PDB file of C-alpha atoms in Angstrom:
ATOM      1  CA  UNK A 122      -5.125  19.014  52.414  1.00 47.00           C
ATOM      2  CA  UNK A 123      -6.079  15.371  51.934  1.00 40.00           C
ATOM      3  CA  UNK A 124      -8.805  16.366  49.450  1.00 42.00           C
ATOM      4  CA  UNK A 125      -6.301  18.507  47.547  1.00 40.00           C
ATOM      5  CA  UNK A 126      -3.891  15.554  47.300  1.00 41.00           C
ATOM      6  CA  UNK A 127      -6.658  13.278  46.024  1.00 37.00           C
ATOM      7  CA  UNK A 128      -7.724  15.833  43.417  1.00 38.00           C
ATOM      8  CA  UNK A 129      -4.117  16.352  42.355  1.00 37.00           C
ATOM      9  CA  UNK A 130      -3.651  12.593  42.054  1.00 40.00           C
ATOM     10  CA  UNK A 131      -6.771  12.273  39.901  1.00 35.00           C
ATOM     11  CA  UNK A 132      -5.576  15.125  37.698  1.00 33.00           C
ATOM     12  CA  UNK A 133      -2.175  13.457  37.182  1.00 34.00           C
ATOM     13  CA  UNK A 134      -3.898  10.141  36.472  1.00 33.00           C
ATOM     14  CA  UNK A 135      -6.132  11.743  33.886  1.00 35.00           C
ATOM     15  CA  UNK A 136      -3.178  13.409  32.175  1.00 35.00           C
ATOM     16  CA  UNK A 137      -1.207  10.167  32.209  1.00 35.00           C
ATOM     17  CA  UNK A 138      -4.180   8.240  30.891  1.00 38.00           C
ATOM     18  CA  UNK A 139      -4.614  10.654  28.014  1.00 34.00           C
ATOM     19  CA  UNK A 140      -0.937  10.397  27.156  1.00 32.00           C
ATOM     20  CA  UNK A 141      -1.148   6.593  27.110  1.00 29.00           C
ATOM     21  CA  UNK A 142      -4.228   6.596  24.894  1.00 32.00           C
ATOM     22  CA  UNK A 143      -2.627   9.094  22.532  1.00 35.00           C
ATOM     23  CA  UNK A 144       0.460   6.905  22.265  1.00 37.00           C
ATOM     24  CA  UNK A 145      -1.605   3.813  21.551  1.00 40.00           C
ATOM     25  CA  UNK A 146      -3.556   5.647  18.846  1.00 45.00           C
ATOM     26  CA  UNK A 147      -0.326   6.858  17.345  1.00 46.00           C
ATOM     27  CA  UNK A 148       1.013   3.306  17.034  1.00 56.00           C
ATOM     28  CA  UNK A 149      -2.257   2.134  15.504  1.00 64.00           C
ATOM     29  CA  UNK A 150      -2.504   4.691  12.707  1.00 81.00           C
ATOM     30  CA  UNK A 151      -4.672   3.712   9.769  1.00 84.00           C
ATOM     31  CA  UNK A 152      -3.754   4.648   6.208  1.00 85.00           C
ATOM     32  CA  UNK A 153      -6.060   5.727   3.430  1.00 78.00           C
ATOM     33  CA  UNK A 154      -5.290   6.419  -0.222  1.00 68.00           C
ATOM     34  CA  UNK A 155      -5.095  10.173  -0.223  1.00 76.00           C
ATOM     35  CA  UNK A 156      -4.323  11.489  -3.703  1.00 83.00           C
ATOM     36  CA  UNK A 157      -2.985  10.227  -7.011  1.00 83.00           C
ATOM     37  CA  UNK A 158      -0.233  12.331  -8.573  1.00 86.00           C
ATOM     38  CA  UNK A 159       0.047  13.037 -12.299  1.00 83.00           C
ATOM     39  CA  UNK A 160       2.774  10.404 -12.666  1.00 83.00           C
ATOM     40  CA  UNK A 161       0.586   7.705 -11.100  1.00 80.00           C
ATOM     41  CA  UNK A 162       2.174   7.664  -7.663  1.00 86.00           C
ATOM     42  CA  UNK A 163      -0.228   7.578  -4.733  1.00 86.00           C
ATOM     43  CA  UNK A 164       0.265   9.622  -1.572  1.00 90.00           C
ATOM     44  CA  UNK A 165      -1.034   7.566   1.352  1.00 89.00           C
ATOM     45  CA  UNK A 166      -1.516   9.221   4.720  1.00 89.00           C
ATOM     46  CA  UNK A 167      -2.918   8.310   8.109  1.00 88.00           C
ATOM     47  CA  UNK A 168      -6.078  10.033   9.264  1.00 82.00           C
ATOM     48  CA  UNK A 169      -4.285  11.857  12.062  1.00 79.00           C
ATOM     49  CA  UNK A 170      -1.821  13.479   9.647  1.00 83.00           C
ATOM     50  CA  UNK A 171      -4.512  14.281   7.073  1.00 76.00           C
ATOM     51  CA  UNK A 172      -6.741  16.097   9.539  1.00 71.00           C
ATOM     52  CA  UNK A 173      -3.873  18.250  10.821  1.00 72.00           C
ATOM     53  CA  UNK A 174      -2.491  18.995   7.361  1.00 76.00           C
ATOM     54  CA  UNK A 175      -5.520  19.135   5.124  1.00 76.00           C
ATOM     55  CA  UNK A 176      -4.344  22.135   3.126  1.00 77.00           C
ATOM     56  CA  UNK A 177      -1.067  20.348   2.309  1.00 82.00           C
ATOM     57  CA  UNK A 178      -3.039  17.656   0.497  1.00 83.00           C
ATOM     58  CA  UNK A 179      -5.088  20.298  -1.273  1.00 83.00           C
ATOM     59  CA  UNK A 180      -1.866  21.856  -2.600  1.00 84.00           C
ATOM     60  CA  UNK A 181      -0.501  18.485  -3.728  1.00 85.00           C
ATOM     61  CA  UNK A 182      -3.760  17.357  -5.323  1.00 84.00           C
ATOM     62  CA  UNK A 183      -4.226  20.481  -7.474  1.00 84.00           C
ATOM     63  CA  UNK A 184      -0.520  20.478  -8.405  1.00 83.00           C
ATOM     64  CA  UNK A 185       0.110  23.853  -6.754  1.00 87.00           C
ATOM     65  CA  UNK A 186       2.866  22.136  -4.789  1.00 86.00           C
ATOM     66  CA  UNK A 187       5.126  19.592  -6.513  1.00 89.00           C
ATOM     67  CA  UNK A 188       5.868  16.569  -4.351  1.00 90.00           C
ATOM     68  CA  UNK A 189       9.603  16.916  -5.078  1.00 92.00           C
ATOM     69  CA  UNK A 190       9.538  20.502  -3.764  1.00 90.00           C
ATOM     70  CA  UNK A 191       7.693  19.289  -0.680  1.00 89.00           C
ATOM     71  CA  UNK A 192      10.249  16.530  -0.020  1.00 92.00           C
ATOM     72  CA  UNK A 193      13.147  18.944  -0.532  1.00 91.00           C
ATOM     73  CA  UNK A 194      11.946  21.008   2.436  1.00 87.00           C
ATOM     74  CA  UNK A 195      11.942  18.026   4.806  1.00 91.00           C
ATOM     75  CA  UNK A 196      14.737  16.660   6.953  1.00 93.00           C
ATOM     76  CA  UNK A 197      16.282  13.520   5.465  1.00 96.00           C
ATOM     77  CA  UNK A 198      16.428  10.839   8.157  1.00 96.00           C
ATOM     78  CA  UNK A 199      17.779   7.846   6.232  1.00 96.00           C
ATOM     79  CA  UNK A 200      18.099   6.135   2.847  1.00 96.00           C
ATOM     80  CA  UNK A 201      16.979   2.533   2.839  1.00 93.00           C
ATOM     81  CA  UNK A 202      18.926  -0.362   1.415  1.00 92.00           C
ATOM     82  CA  UNK A 203      16.102  -1.374  -0.918  1.00 90.00           C
ATOM     83  CA  UNK A 204      17.032   0.506  -4.055  1.00 90.00           C
ATOM     84  CA  UNK A 205      16.775   4.056  -2.809  1.00 93.00           C
ATOM     85  CA  UNK A 206      13.656   4.640  -0.676  1.00 96.00           C
ATOM     86  CA  UNK A 207      14.077   7.628   1.635  1.00 97.00           C
ATOM     87  CA  UNK A 208      12.620   8.512   5.017  1.00 97.00           C
ATOM     88  CA  UNK A 209      12.025  12.175   5.858  1.00 96.00           C
ATOM     89  CA  UNK A 210      10.783  14.038   8.911  1.00 94.00           C
ATOM     90  CA  UNK A 211       8.710  17.190   9.159  1.00 89.00           C
ATOM     91  CA  UNK A 212       9.107  19.227  12.303  1.00 82.00           C
ATOM     92  CA  UNK A 213       6.482  21.821  13.155  1.00 72.00           C
ATOM     93  CA  UNK A 214       9.305  24.326  13.763  1.00 71.00           C
ATOM     94  CA  UNK A 215       9.895  24.298  10.007  1.00 69.00           C
ATOM     95  CA  UNK A 216       6.649  26.283   9.709  1.00 62.00           C
ATOM     96  CA  UNK A 217       6.039  24.839   6.280  1.00 60.00           C
ATOM     97  CA  UNK A 218       3.087  22.499   6.515  1.00 59.00           C
ATOM     98  CA  UNK A 219       0.626  21.710   9.245  1.00 60.00           C
ATOM     99  CA  UNK A 220       0.782  21.859  13.010  1.00 62.00           C
ATOM    100  CA  UNK A 221       2.235  18.489  13.969  1.00 75.00           C
ATOM    101  CA  UNK A 222       5.341  16.421  13.404  1.00 86.00           C
ATOM    102  CA  UNK A 223       5.243  13.492  11.009  1.00 91.00           C
ATOM    103  CA  UNK A 224       7.396  11.196   8.868  1.00 93.00           C
ATOM    104  CA  UNK A 225       7.336  10.798   5.094  1.00 94.00           C
ATOM    105  CA  UNK A 226       8.494   7.627   3.321  1.00 96.00           C
ATOM    106  CA  UNK A 227       9.243   8.150  -0.372  1.00 96.00           C
ATOM    107  CA  UNK A 228       9.432   4.665  -1.893  1.00 95.00           C
ATOM    108  CA  UNK A 229      11.840   3.856  -4.703  1.00 93.00           C
ATOM    109  CA  UNK A 230      12.501   0.182  -4.115  1.00 90.00           C
ATOM    110  CA  UNK A 231      13.768  -2.709  -6.228  1.00 85.00           C
ATOM    111  CA  UNK A 232      10.209  -4.068  -5.979  1.00 82.00           C
ATOM    112  CA  UNK A 233       9.170  -1.072  -8.107  1.00 80.00           C
ATOM    113  CA  UNK A 234       7.066   0.469  -5.346  1.00 86.00           C
ATOM    114  CA  UNK A 235       6.992   4.230  -5.958  1.00 89.00           C
ATOM    115  CA  UNK A 236       4.241   5.423  -3.612  1.00 91.00           C
ATOM    116  CA  UNK A 237       4.593   7.890  -0.736  1.00 93.00           C
ATOM    117  CA  UNK A 238       3.457   7.190   2.828  1.00 93.00           C
ATOM    118  CA  UNK A 239       2.965   9.760   5.598  1.00 92.00           C
ATOM    119  CA  UNK A 240       2.444   8.908   9.279  1.00 91.00           C
ATOM    120  CA  UNK A 241       3.062  10.414  12.703  1.00 89.00           C
ATOM    121  CA  UNK A 242       4.873   7.347  13.984  1.00 91.00           C
ATOM    122  CA  UNK A 243       8.002   6.175  12.159  1.00 92.00           C
ATOM    123  CA  UNK A 244       7.245   2.562  13.159  1.00 90.00           C
ATOM    124  CA  UNK A 245       4.146   2.567  10.955  1.00 89.00           C
ATOM    125  CA  UNK A 246       6.347   3.098   7.884  1.00 91.00           C
ATOM    126  CA  UNK A 247       8.264  -0.152   8.337  1.00 87.00           C
ATOM    127  CA  UNK A 248       8.214  -2.212   5.131  1.00 85.00           C
ATOM    128  CA  UNK A 249       5.682  -0.398   2.992  1.00 89.00           C
ATOM    129  CA  UNK A 250       8.103  -0.152   0.062  1.00 91.00           C
ATOM    130  CA  UNK A 251       8.395  -3.921  -0.298  1.00 85.00           C
ATOM    131  CA  UNK A 252       6.110  -6.278  -2.200  1.00 82.00           C
ATOM    132  CA  UNK A 253       4.781  -9.072  -0.017  1.00 83.00           C
ATOM    133  CA  UNK A 254       4.255 -12.251  -2.050  1.00 90.00           C
ATOM    134  CA  UNK A 255       2.053 -15.064  -0.707  1.00 94.00           C
ATOM    135  CA  UNK A 256       2.648 -13.984   2.902  1.00 92.00           C
ATOM    136  CA  UNK A 257      -0.916 -14.353   4.213  1.00 94.00           C
ATOM    137  CA  UNK A 258      -2.058 -17.628   5.717  1.00 95.00           C
ATOM    138  CA  UNK A 259      -5.361 -19.064   4.534  1.00 96.00           C
ATOM    139  CA  UNK A 260      -5.430 -17.449   1.075  1.00 97.00           C
ATOM    140  CA  UNK A 261      -4.931 -19.407  -2.155  1.00 97.00           C
ATOM    141  CA  UNK A 262      -5.501 -18.717  -5.840  1.00 98.00           C
ATOM    142  CA  UNK A 263      -6.148 -21.460  -8.407  1.00 98.00           C
ATOM    143  CA  UNK A 264      -6.849 -21.542 -12.131  1.00 98.00           C
ATOM    144  CA  UNK A 265     -10.237 -22.928 -13.125  1.00 98.00           C
ATOM    145  CA  UNK A 266      -9.855 -26.135 -15.060  1.00 97.00           C
ATOM    146  CA  UNK A 267     -10.127 -25.704 -18.812  1.00 97.00           C
ATOM    147  CA  UNK A 268      -9.875 -21.892 -18.807  1.00 98.00           C
ATOM    148  CA  UNK A 269      -6.144 -21.349 -19.429  1.00 98.00           C
ATOM    149  CA  UNK A 270      -5.118 -20.084 -22.866  1.00 98.00           C
ATOM    150  CA  UNK A 271      -2.405 -17.802 -24.248  1.00 98.00           C
ATOM    151  CA  UNK A 272      -4.796 -14.843 -24.003  1.00 97.00           C
ATOM    152  CA  UNK A 273      -6.366 -15.292 -20.580  1.00 98.00           C
ATOM    153  CA  UNK A 274      -7.704 -17.495 -17.800  1.00 98.00           C
ATOM    154  CA  UNK A 275     -10.170 -17.623 -14.919  1.00 98.00           C
ATOM    155  CA  UNK A 276      -9.094 -17.880 -11.289  1.00 98.00           C
ATOM    156  CA  UNK A 277     -10.740 -18.700  -7.986  1.00 98.00           C
ATOM    157  CA  UNK A 278      -9.409 -17.102  -4.810  1.00 98.00           C
ATOM    158  CA  UNK A 279     -10.223 -18.937  -1.587  1.00 98.00           C
ATOM    159  CA  UNK A 280      -9.877 -16.745   1.492  1.00 98.00           C
ATOM    160  CA  UNK A 281     -10.075 -18.615   4.799  1.00 97.00           C
ATOM    161  CA  UNK A 282      -8.135 -15.974   6.730  1.00 96.00           C
ATOM    162  CA  UNK A 283      -9.597 -14.002   9.608  1.00 93.00           C
ATOM    163  CA  UNK A 284      -8.819 -10.721   7.850  1.00 94.00           C
ATOM    164  CA  UNK A 285     -11.396  -8.427   6.253  1.00 94.00           C
ATOM    165  CA  UNK A 286      -9.584  -8.450   2.905  1.00 95.00           C
ATOM    166  CA  UNK A 287     -10.423  -6.243  -0.051  1.00 94.00           C
ATOM    167  CA  UNK A 288      -9.583  -7.349  -3.609  1.00 95.00           C
ATOM    168  CA  UNK A 289      -9.328  -5.225  -6.742  1.00 91.00           C
ATOM    169  CA  UNK A 290      -9.875  -6.266 -10.347  1.00 94.00           C
ATOM    170  CA  UNK A 291      -6.315  -5.267 -11.290  1.00 93.00           C
ATOM    171  CA  UNK A 292      -3.530  -7.766 -11.925  1.00 95.00           C
ATOM    172  CA  UNK A 293      -0.242  -8.195 -13.738  1.00 95.00           C
ATOM    173  CA  UNK A 294       1.656 -11.102 -15.291  1.00 97.00           C
ATOM    174  CA  UNK A 295       5.284 -12.079 -14.743  1.00 96.00           C
ATOM    175  CA  UNK A 296       7.475 -14.458 -16.763  1.00 97.00           C
ATOM    176  CA  UNK A 297      10.174 -16.679 -15.278  1.00 96.00           C
ATOM    177  CA  UNK A 298      13.432 -16.072 -17.075  1.00 94.00           C
ATOM    178  CA  UNK A 299      17.110 -15.870 -16.125  1.00 92.00           C
ATOM    179  CA  UNK A 300      16.273 -17.568 -12.796  1.00 91.00           C
ATOM    180  CA  UNK A 301      13.882 -14.831 -11.633  1.00 89.00           C
ATOM    181  CA  UNK A 302      10.410 -13.431 -12.225  1.00 90.00           C
ATOM    182  CA  UNK A 303      10.200 -10.490 -14.639  1.00 91.00           C
ATOM    183  CA  UNK A 304       7.109  -8.329 -14.967  1.00 91.00           C
ATOM    184  CA  UNK A 305       5.813  -8.285 -18.535  1.00 95.00           C
ATOM    185  CA  UNK A 306       5.704  -4.986 -20.386  1.00 94.00           C
ATOM    186  CA  UNK A 307       2.209  -3.965 -21.371  1.00 94.00           C
ATOM    187  CA  UNK A 308       1.483  -2.670 -24.882  1.00 94.00           C
ATOM    188  CA  UNK A 309      -0.766   0.035 -23.401  1.00 93.00           C
ATOM    189  CA  UNK A 310      -1.341   1.550 -19.967  1.00 87.00           C
ATOM    190  CA  UNK A 311      -3.055  -0.995 -17.734  1.00 90.00           C
ATOM    191  CA  UNK A 312      -6.141   0.818 -16.478  1.00 86.00           C
ATOM    192  CA  UNK A 313      -8.653  -0.870 -14.172  1.00 89.00           C
ATOM    193  CA  UNK A 314     -11.857   0.214 -12.484  1.00 85.00           C
ATOM    194  CA  UNK A 315     -11.349   1.133  -8.851  1.00 79.00           C
ATOM    195  CA  UNK A 316     -13.485  -1.598  -7.309  1.00 86.00           C
ATOM    196  CA  UNK A 317     -13.102  -3.197  -3.893  1.00 88.00           C
ATOM    197  CA  UNK A 318     -14.453  -6.748  -3.684  1.00 94.00           C
ATOM    198  CA  UNK A 319     -14.752  -9.119  -0.738  1.00 95.00           C
ATOM    199  CA  UNK A 320     -15.126 -12.884  -0.466  1.00 96.00           C
ATOM    200  CA  UNK A 321     -18.638 -14.287  -0.622  1.00 96.00           C
ATOM    201  CA  UNK A 322     -20.424 -16.446   1.956  1.00 96.00           C
ATOM    202  CA  UNK A 323     -18.404 -19.432   0.697  1.00 96.00           C
ATOM    203  CA  UNK A 324     -15.113 -17.540   1.225  1.00 97.00           C
ATOM    204  CA  UNK A 325     -14.310 -17.385  -2.491  1.00 97.00           C
ATOM    205  CA  UNK A 326     -14.026 -14.835  -5.327  1.00 96.00           C
ATOM    206  CA  UNK A 327     -13.957 -15.490  -9.081  1.00 96.00           C
ATOM    207  CA  UNK A 328     -12.107 -13.446 -11.680  1.00 97.00           C
ATOM    208  CA  UNK A 329     -12.207 -13.835 -15.475  1.00 97.00           C
ATOM    209  CA  UNK A 330      -9.050 -12.303 -16.942  1.00 97.00           C
ATOM    210  CA  UNK A 331      -8.285 -11.511 -20.578  1.00 97.00           C
ATOM    211  CA  UNK A 332      -4.861  -9.907 -21.084  1.00 98.00           C
ATOM    212  CA  UNK A 333      -4.943  -9.827 -24.895  1.00 97.00           C
ATOM    213  CA  UNK A 334      -5.116  -6.022 -25.142  1.00 96.00           C
ATOM    214  CA  UNK A 335      -2.286  -5.606 -22.613  1.00 97.00           C
ATOM    215  CA  UNK A 336       0.194  -8.380 -23.400  1.00 98.00           C
ATOM    216  CA  UNK A 337      -1.060  -9.929 -26.618  1.00 97.00           C
ATOM    217  CA  UNK A 338      -0.912 -13.713 -26.916  1.00 98.00           C
ATOM    218  CA  UNK A 339       1.695 -15.100 -24.533  1.00 98.00           C
ATOM    219  CA  UNK A 340       4.559 -17.048 -26.056  1.00 97.00           C
ATOM    220  CA  UNK A 341       5.519 -20.474 -24.671  1.00 97.00           C
ATOM    221  CA  UNK A 342       7.074 -20.274 -21.233  1.00 97.00           C
ATOM    222  CA  UNK A 343       6.516 -20.262 -17.481  1.00 98.00           C
ATOM    223  CA  UNK A 344       4.361 -17.439 -16.094  1.00 98.00           C
ATOM    224  CA  UNK A 345       2.502 -16.369 -13.002  1.00 97.00           C
ATOM    225  CA  UNK A 346      -0.554 -14.202 -12.493  1.00 98.00           C
ATOM    226  CA  UNK A 347      -0.268 -11.680  -9.642  1.00 96.00           C
ATOM    227  CA  UNK A 348      -3.179 -10.083  -7.789  1.00 96.00           C
ATOM    228  CA  UNK A 349      -3.247  -8.113  -4.572  1.00 92.00           C
ATOM    229  CA  UNK A 350      -5.294  -7.761  -1.421  1.00 93.00           C
ATOM    230  CA  UNK A 351      -5.258  -5.481   1.592  1.00 88.00           C
ATOM    231  CA  UNK A 352      -7.447  -4.431   4.501  1.00 88.00           C
ATOM    232  CA  UNK A 353      -8.882  -0.964   4.998  1.00 81.00           C
ATOM    233  CA  UNK A 354      -6.296   1.348   6.518  1.00 76.00           C
ATOM    234  CA  UNK A 355      -3.432  -1.148   6.374  1.00 79.00           C
ATOM    235  CA  UNK A 356      -1.341   0.572   3.727  1.00 76.00           C
ATOM    236  CA  UNK A 357       0.358  -2.675   2.648  1.00 78.00           C
ATOM    237  CA  UNK A 358      -0.615  -4.631  -0.459  1.00 80.00           C
ATOM    238  CA  UNK A 359      -0.167  -8.377  -0.152  1.00 91.00           C
ATOM    239  CA  UNK A 360       0.333 -10.082  -3.517  1.00 93.00           C
ATOM    240  CA  UNK A 361      -0.951 -13.575  -4.233  1.00 96.00           C
ATOM    241  CA  UNK A 362       0.196 -15.595  -7.223  1.00 97.00           C
ATOM    242  CA  UNK A 363      -0.618 -18.649  -9.289  1.00 98.00           C
ATOM    243  CA  UNK A 364       1.828 -20.156 -11.778  1.00 98.00           C
ATOM    244  CA  UNK A 365       1.042 -21.565 -15.199  1.00 98.00           C
ATOM    245  CA  UNK A 366       2.770 -22.758 -18.368  1.00 98.00           C
ATOM    246  CA  UNK A 367       2.010 -21.747 -21.923  1.00 98.00           C
ATOM    247  CA  UNK A 368       2.965 -24.434 -24.423  1.00 94.00           C
TER     248      UNK A 368
END
């Protein structure tokens, strides 16, 4: 009887241990950029959701299933006070997609974030619809002396953080007017190569930027250049800025 009790205790411990590990994994979900829709929005999902719902992403990627039709079948949980982002929930009892439950955040924020994020744990969808400006310690961006003109500039990013940051070649420019920053309208679609760069052994990166084809020659005023960084699986883009004046 004593042996039976010990075995039963070990069995309960193993079950409990598995449950704890599963919970921890769930709260530490990592995002990846899943698919890009025809309108430019990106559907980000955690690995756990993707593996359980692979055919859903196949349907979305080949346009067999419209994302609006997909969202319409979900349960609306809440509408956020950020311009209109909405949180949905999929329950496996809906028998529509996949075998597990998950949450879907459809961003439509005042920060102009339009992407879609899918995760098992609602907590991992916290503030993904917001733009995070200059919120990372140890990262600065400066303009190289003598490079600023009304058609471009060169910048140096110094990254002394303990994060494994990835930087793209994309950027945008904002102008300060009416007491706030306004994103400039581009003359053509801003298309950039999908490249992920990291700081060198001296903790710096250099970027030469010519915006002539996108914005033309900038008129006199106060501007700022905006670039972003993130870490693999984070899901959040952190934007870093440097201000400049065109005379």
